[in-house]
Amino acid sequence: MHIQEELSQRHVLSLTVSNEAGILARIAGLFTARGYNIDSLTVADITDDHAISRITIVTGGPPKVIDQIIAQLDRLVPVHKVTDLTDAGPFVERELALVKVAGTGEDRIEALRLADVFRAKVVDTTIESFIFELTGTTEKVDNFVALMRQIGLVEVGRTGVVGLMRGKEAN
Amino acid sequence: MAEKSGADILVECLVDLGVEVVFGYPGGAVLPIYDALYNHPTIRHVLVRHEQGATHMAEGYARSTGKPGVVLVTSGPGATNAVTGITDALLDSIPMVVITGQVPTQLIGTDAFQEADTVGITRHCSKHNYLVKDPAKLAGVVHEAFHIATTGRPGPVVVDIPKNVQIATAPYARPELKVHASYRPQTKADAAAIDAAVEMLAAAERPVLYTGGGVINSGPQASALLRELAALTGAPVTSTLMGLGAFPASSDQWLGMLGMHGTYEANWAMNQADLILCIGARFDDRVTGRLDAFAPNSRKIHIDIDRSSINKTVDVDLPVVADVGSALDDMIALWKQRGHQQQDLSDWWSRIAQWRAKRSLSYPETGPEIMPQRAIADLYQACMSTGRDVIITTEVGQHQMWAAQHFGFEAPNKWLTSGGLGTMGYGFPAAIGAQMGNPDSITICIAGDASIQMNIQELGTATQYRLPVKIFILNNEYMGMVRQWQELTYESRYSNSYSESLPDFVKLGEAYGWTGIRIEGPEDLESGIRQMLDTAGPVIVDCRVAKLSNCFPMIPSGAAHTDMLLDPNQIAGIMSDEAKALV
Ligand SMILES: Cc1ncc(C[n+]2csc(CCOP(=O)(O)OP(=O)(O)O)c2C)c(N)n1
Ligand SMILES: [Mg+2]
């Protein structure tokens, strides 16, 4: 007998939650306990009084599993609202990456040229290296990192995705 | 404002919340609370023998009275011993509040003596939990904890209180209930969903009402409404293990329990139905069998207070998110308002009659031994003839299924069993808790020889509080359910399922001041049962039954309802790896 995996779709979920002890463990633990995936998770408080945090989770699964994930998250006492940005309509998603690249001569020039194309900023430089700061979709960051790998990628730090619905309404 | 210690605040809250009984066990980290309870005028503390016992007692108390069960245990091992019962209450949606002591705040995280990460350990086996670090916040938390435990889909809530928070003082006034703004269970159904549900039900030609524990949780009113809806529609009614008693077993419309050990007629009716109205049940794998063959030609309506139960395993056509009682009330009102009449269901009922004619719960009685099913049937008759209120609890195994099949329940809150978690060791403490809450009822734990040993130490608790609990052991000298699966799947290689070195249960009971009765054969059965029921104090009955009986009907895991096995001759003795891999 062999174990079969199901096909999965990427979804970006945006949650507002009470900013209280253990909330992150509650959410992360729910994903592990029920066997859901987390591709990325970001969290920061978003109100004046620091009472509410927004958590953005990139997850994957068949539609039925995504629906379950949302229902299960919604059931947690400190979770205020769960929005599936992927399903809810047009939305903006961005992540920030810091990308360290080392090289000299032509490589160095090529790195700068590519950074320009991607609108990445140089935030640190030595004679032999740069750190680029890049924001964009996950795909854009992936592409940039893939190119830099050919030039002399040293290391990468990424924030994971944050997202908001387009338009004037709050979510 | 007067200052009070955390321990006094806690006890004050319990009084304000109407708590009459606390099941607990003391230890270093709860000594301040125990001192506040010392000679308390209204709160009765039941001293258990093991913290797991306390949790199941609280569950039994809750399930039989409708009130939340309350548990008090110390930090570390006290809390970890409570984890099984907390998980059990989560799976069966039992309202329970568990108060755990914790090491003082300044020692948290230092691997202090009897420190365990109680909120970490119970985070995913409780409905919600708290670590309270400030006595000024304690009252608000305790009130919210009871609110969360008892509303929406009920469940266990854990409140972890460090010892210094129990001793430190804070100004206290009875708090207003302040609940997380994000906690707002939907209890009232959308009108459009009720409308659609009523129309689907009115048009159905082969309807089945598939009911579950949610009907019981919703309160006795929901059971009354279920009966009314059944009378209005004329539809057959089946139930999960957890829902038994919500609909009377004596009704002509009753099909018996469904699922793995359900009746032929219940499972075939589900399979052939054109409309399934699921009321407070959750399409559990014990009920559905093979998913792609489950009720293939039916439309499905699902009433559940927990949206996450909807479309979890089985896709439904119409979700109705609501408290069962409220939804039934709305449906009945609309049904009447529309002037709907019962469909002519006579074809449907005649098909059901054919399935019933299989008499799937019958069992052979040829040998010299007591058949376990007979023991339950006789126990049921004897209980009925007492004319008294009877509460049945069970352990887990074959005896549990036989009790579900052969004991008829007429009213809700009289049948307490561990359905979701299937916890051996649940039944006996649950009976003690139920007896505490229902002093005038006959409370009987139907047990197996193996399960009863899992919390046997609670014999002392019943003795101490003079609780006249009865334990009725169907002693087959096997972990019968395990043995049955080994017979079915592993060619009768009975690996570690024989109950070796059983104690003498009669003497064991007597050692604790109980009455012990042994029933050896069919000739003693009636008199033994009568003696048990006539004895005023606690009684343990060792009823020797046929050792190798199997529980039928049975849908092997992963099989379709239509592949139900009715008798031992159909056992293959071997299974594919795919089937073996299912639980
Ligand atoms: C705590 C726990 N451990 C293991 C099991 C697995 N299990 C299910 S039924 C059973 C055997 C029960 O034997 P007994 O109590 O004698 O009941 P019988 O089936 O013989 O009626 C076992 C071991 C369980 N349900 N719970
Ligand atoms: Mg047994």
PDB file of C-alpha atoms in Angstrom, chain B residues 345-468:
ATOM      1  CA  LEU B 345     -44.522   7.428   2.663  1.00  0.00           C
ATOM      2  CA  SER B 346     -46.142   4.007   2.550  1.00  0.00           C
ATOM      3  CA  ASP B 347     -43.794   2.682  -0.162  1.00  0.00           C
ATOM      4  CA  TRP B 348     -40.841   3.882   1.814  1.00  0.00           C
ATOM      5  CA  TRP B 349     -42.117   2.298   5.005  1.00  0.00           C
ATOM      6  CA  SER B 350     -42.804  -0.992   3.275  1.00  0.00           C
ATOM      7  CA  ARG B 351     -39.193  -1.106   2.095  1.00  0.00           C
ATOM      8  CA  ILE B 352     -38.102  -0.333   5.629  1.00  0.00           C
ATOM      9  CA  ALA B 353     -40.300  -3.157   6.861  1.00  0.00           C
ATOM     10  CA  GLN B 354     -38.397  -5.551   4.591  1.00  0.00           C
ATOM     11  CA  TRP B 355     -35.089  -4.434   6.012  1.00  0.00           C
ATOM     12  CA  ARG B 356     -36.458  -4.711   9.523  1.00  0.00           C
ATOM     13  CA  ALA B 357     -37.533  -8.238   8.770  1.00  0.00           C
ATOM     14  CA  LYS B 358     -33.846  -9.196   8.667  1.00  0.00           C
ATOM     15  CA  ARG B 359     -33.902  -8.735  12.433  1.00  0.00           C
ATOM     16  CA  SER B 360     -30.307  -7.675  12.330  1.00  0.00           C
ATOM     17  CA  LEU B 361     -29.926  -7.456  16.099  1.00  0.00           C
ATOM     18  CA  SER B 362     -30.938 -11.048  16.689  1.00  0.00           C
ATOM     19  CA  TYR B 363     -28.328 -13.391  18.071  1.00  0.00           C
ATOM     20  CA  PRO B 364     -28.024 -17.132  18.464  1.00  0.00           C
ATOM     21  CA  GLU B 365     -28.721 -18.553  21.905  1.00  0.00           C
ATOM     22  CA  THR B 366     -27.772 -22.163  21.780  1.00  0.00           C
ATOM     23  CA  GLY B 367     -24.836 -22.675  24.115  1.00  0.00           C
ATOM     24  CA  PRO B 368     -24.810 -23.002  27.894  1.00  0.00           C
ATOM     25  CA  GLU B 369     -23.368 -19.525  28.357  1.00  0.00           C
ATOM     26  CA  ILE B 370     -25.072 -16.166  28.766  1.00  0.00           C
ATOM     27  CA  MET B 371     -25.081 -14.301  25.502  1.00  0.00           C
ATOM     28  CA  PRO B 372     -23.950 -10.732  26.230  1.00  0.00           C
ATOM     29  CA  GLN B 373     -26.852  -9.350  24.195  1.00  0.00           C
ATOM     30  CA  ARG B 374     -29.259 -11.332  26.388  1.00  0.00           C
ATOM     31  CA  ALA B 375     -27.663  -9.873  29.505  1.00  0.00           C
ATOM     32  CA  ILE B 376     -28.285  -6.336  28.210  1.00  0.00           C
ATOM     33  CA  ALA B 377     -31.828  -7.154  27.104  1.00  0.00           C
ATOM     34  CA  ASP B 378     -32.639  -8.616  30.530  1.00  0.00           C
ATOM     35  CA  LEU B 379     -31.020  -5.695  32.291  1.00  0.00           C
ATOM     36  CA  TYR B 380     -33.183  -3.370  30.213  1.00  0.00           C
ATOM     37  CA  GLN B 381     -36.374  -5.237  31.061  1.00  0.00           C
ATOM     38  CA  ALA B 382     -35.495  -5.296  34.748  1.00  0.00           C
ATOM     39  CA  CYS B 383     -34.720  -1.559  34.735  1.00  0.00           C
ATOM     40  CA  MET B 384     -38.020  -0.794  33.021  1.00  0.00           C
ATOM     41  CA  SER B 385     -39.906  -2.788  35.594  1.00  0.00           C
ATOM     42  CA  THR B 386     -38.505  -0.731  38.456  1.00  0.00           C
ATOM     43  CA  GLY B 387     -40.454   2.276  37.176  1.00  0.00           C
ATOM     44  CA  ARG B 388     -37.535   4.437  38.262  1.00  0.00           C
ATOM     45  CA  ASP B 389     -35.380   6.827  36.331  1.00  0.00           C
ATOM     46  CA  VAL B 390     -32.374   4.947  34.969  1.00  0.00           C
ATOM     47  CA  ILE B 391     -29.104   6.393  33.679  1.00  0.00           C
ATOM     48  CA  ILE B 392     -26.758   4.121  31.740  1.00  0.00           C
ATOM     49  CA  THR B 393     -23.084   4.784  31.196  1.00  0.00           C
ATOM     50  CA  THR B 394     -20.694   2.526  29.341  1.00  0.00           C
ATOM     51  CA  GLU B 395     -17.046   1.818  28.947  1.00  0.00           C
ATOM     52  CA  VAL B 396     -15.669   1.170  25.468  1.00  0.00           C
ATOM     53  CA  GLY B 397     -15.794  -2.046  23.509  1.00  0.00           C
ATOM     54  CA  GLN B 398     -18.295  -4.683  22.470  1.00  0.00           C
ATOM     55  CA  HIS B 399     -20.345  -4.199  25.631  1.00  0.00           C
ATOM     56  CA  GLN B 400     -20.780  -0.537  24.678  1.00  0.00           C
ATOM     57  CA  MET B 401     -22.174  -1.446  21.277  1.00  0.00           C
ATOM     58  CA  TRP B 402     -24.400  -4.169  22.693  1.00  0.00           C
ATOM     59  CA  ALA B 403     -25.732  -1.704  25.242  1.00  0.00           C
ATOM     60  CA  ALA B 404     -26.457   0.791  22.456  1.00  0.00           C
ATOM     61  CA  GLN B 405     -28.227  -1.905  20.461  1.00  0.00           C
ATOM     62  CA  HIS B 406     -30.211  -3.715  23.128  1.00  0.00           C
ATOM     63  CA  PHE B 407     -31.050  -1.126  25.769  1.00  0.00           C
ATOM     64  CA  GLY B 408     -33.934   1.089  24.712  1.00  0.00           C
ATOM     65  CA  PHE B 409     -33.694   4.774  25.553  1.00  0.00           C
ATOM     66  CA  GLU B 410     -36.802   6.880  25.789  1.00  0.00           C
ATOM     67  CA  ALA B 411     -35.450  10.202  27.031  1.00  0.00           C
ATOM     68  CA  PRO B 412     -32.364  12.364  26.545  1.00  0.00           C
ATOM     69  CA  ASN B 413     -29.521  12.642  29.086  1.00  0.00           C
ATOM     70  CA  LYS B 414     -29.928   9.017  30.193  1.00  0.00           C
ATOM     71  CA  TRP B 415     -27.216   7.517  28.010  1.00  0.00           C
ATOM     72  CA  LEU B 416     -23.616   8.519  28.666  1.00  0.00           C
ATOM     73  CA  THR B 417     -20.877   7.034  26.572  1.00  0.00           C
ATOM     74  CA  SER B 418     -17.548   8.060  25.122  1.00  0.00           C
ATOM     75  CA  GLY B 419     -18.268   8.307  21.429  1.00  0.00           C
ATOM     76  CA  GLY B 420     -15.695  10.531  19.787  1.00  0.00           C
ATOM     77  CA  LEU B 421     -12.582   9.568  21.691  1.00  0.00           C
ATOM     78  CA  GLY B 422     -13.708   6.063  22.667  1.00  0.00           C
ATOM     79  CA  THR B 423     -12.079   6.305  26.072  1.00  0.00           C
ATOM     80  CA  MET B 424     -11.873   3.103  28.068  1.00  0.00           C
ATOM     81  CA  GLY B 425     -12.138   4.201  31.682  1.00  0.00           C
ATOM     82  CA  TYR B 426     -14.854   6.758  30.968  1.00  0.00           C
ATOM     83  CA  GLY B 427     -17.924   4.855  32.042  1.00  0.00           C
ATOM     84  CA  PHE B 428     -17.426   4.184  35.709  1.00  0.00           C
ATOM     85  CA  PRO B 429     -16.408   7.698  36.757  1.00  0.00           C
ATOM     86  CA  ALA B 430     -19.115   9.087  34.459  1.00  0.00           C
ATOM     87  CA  ALA B 431     -21.631   7.007  36.419  1.00  0.00           C
ATOM     88  CA  ILE B 432     -20.342   8.465  39.685  1.00  0.00           C
ATOM     89  CA  GLY B 433     -20.707  11.980  38.289  1.00  0.00           C
ATOM     90  CA  ALA B 434     -24.193  11.241  36.989  1.00  0.00           C
ATOM     91  CA  GLN B 435     -25.203   9.795  40.342  1.00  0.00           C
ATOM     92  CA  MET B 436     -23.929  12.926  42.075  1.00  0.00           C
ATOM     93  CA  GLY B 437     -26.155  15.042  39.862  1.00  0.00           C
ATOM     94  CA  ASN B 438     -29.124  12.665  39.991  1.00  0.00           C
ATOM     95  CA  PRO B 439     -29.221  11.192  43.488  1.00  0.00           C
ATOM     96  CA  ASP B 440     -32.604   9.552  42.969  1.00  0.00           C
ATOM     97  CA  SER B 441     -31.828   7.792  39.702  1.00  0.00           C
ATOM     98  CA  ILE B 442     -30.514   4.285  39.273  1.00  0.00           C
ATOM     99  CA  THR B 443     -27.114   4.774  37.665  1.00  0.00           C
ATOM    100  CA  ILE B 444     -25.551   1.775  36.006  1.00  0.00           C
ATOM    101  CA  CYS B 445     -22.191   1.502  34.283  1.00  0.00           C
ATOM    102  CA  ILE B 446     -22.245  -1.259  31.699  1.00  0.00           C
ATOM    103  CA  ALA B 447     -18.594  -2.239  31.571  1.00  0.00           C
ATOM    104  CA  GLY B 448     -16.135  -4.650  30.036  1.00  0.00           C
ATOM    105  CA  ASP B 449     -13.648  -6.660  32.042  1.00  0.00           C
ATOM    106  CA  ALA B 450     -10.732  -4.704  30.557  1.00  0.00           C
ATOM    107  CA  SER B 451     -12.193  -1.188  30.526  1.00  0.00           C
ATOM    108  CA  ILE B 452     -13.398  -1.288  34.099  1.00  0.00           C
ATOM    109  CA  GLN B 453      -9.829  -1.704  35.274  1.00  0.00           C
ATOM    110  CA  MET B 454      -8.807   1.609  33.756  1.00  0.00           C
ATOM    111  CA  ASN B 455     -10.414   3.685  36.504  1.00  0.00           C
ATOM    112  CA  ILE B 456     -11.242   0.970  39.024  1.00  0.00           C
ATOM    113  CA  GLN B 457      -9.681   3.056  41.804  1.00  0.00           C
ATOM    114  CA  GLU B 458     -12.838   5.186  41.859  1.00  0.00           C
ATOM    115  CA  LEU B 459     -14.603   2.411  43.774  1.00  0.00           C
ATOM    116  CA  GLY B 460     -13.318   4.290  46.812  1.00  0.00           C
ATOM    117  CA  THR B 461     -14.888   7.564  45.689  1.00  0.00           C
ATOM    118  CA  ALA B 462     -18.364   6.033  45.389  1.00  0.00           C
ATOM    119  CA  THR B 463     -17.935   4.442  48.813  1.00  0.00           C
ATOM    120  CA  GLN B 464     -16.808   7.692  50.411  1.00  0.00           C
ATOM    121  CA  TYR B 465     -19.776   9.696  49.108  1.00  0.00           C
ATOM    122  CA  ARG B 466     -22.272   6.850  49.613  1.00  0.00           C
ATOM    123  CA  LEU B 467     -23.209   6.837  45.955  1.00  0.00           C
ATOM    124  CA  PRO B 468     -25.267   3.755  45.087  1.00  0.00           C
TER     125      PRO B 468
END
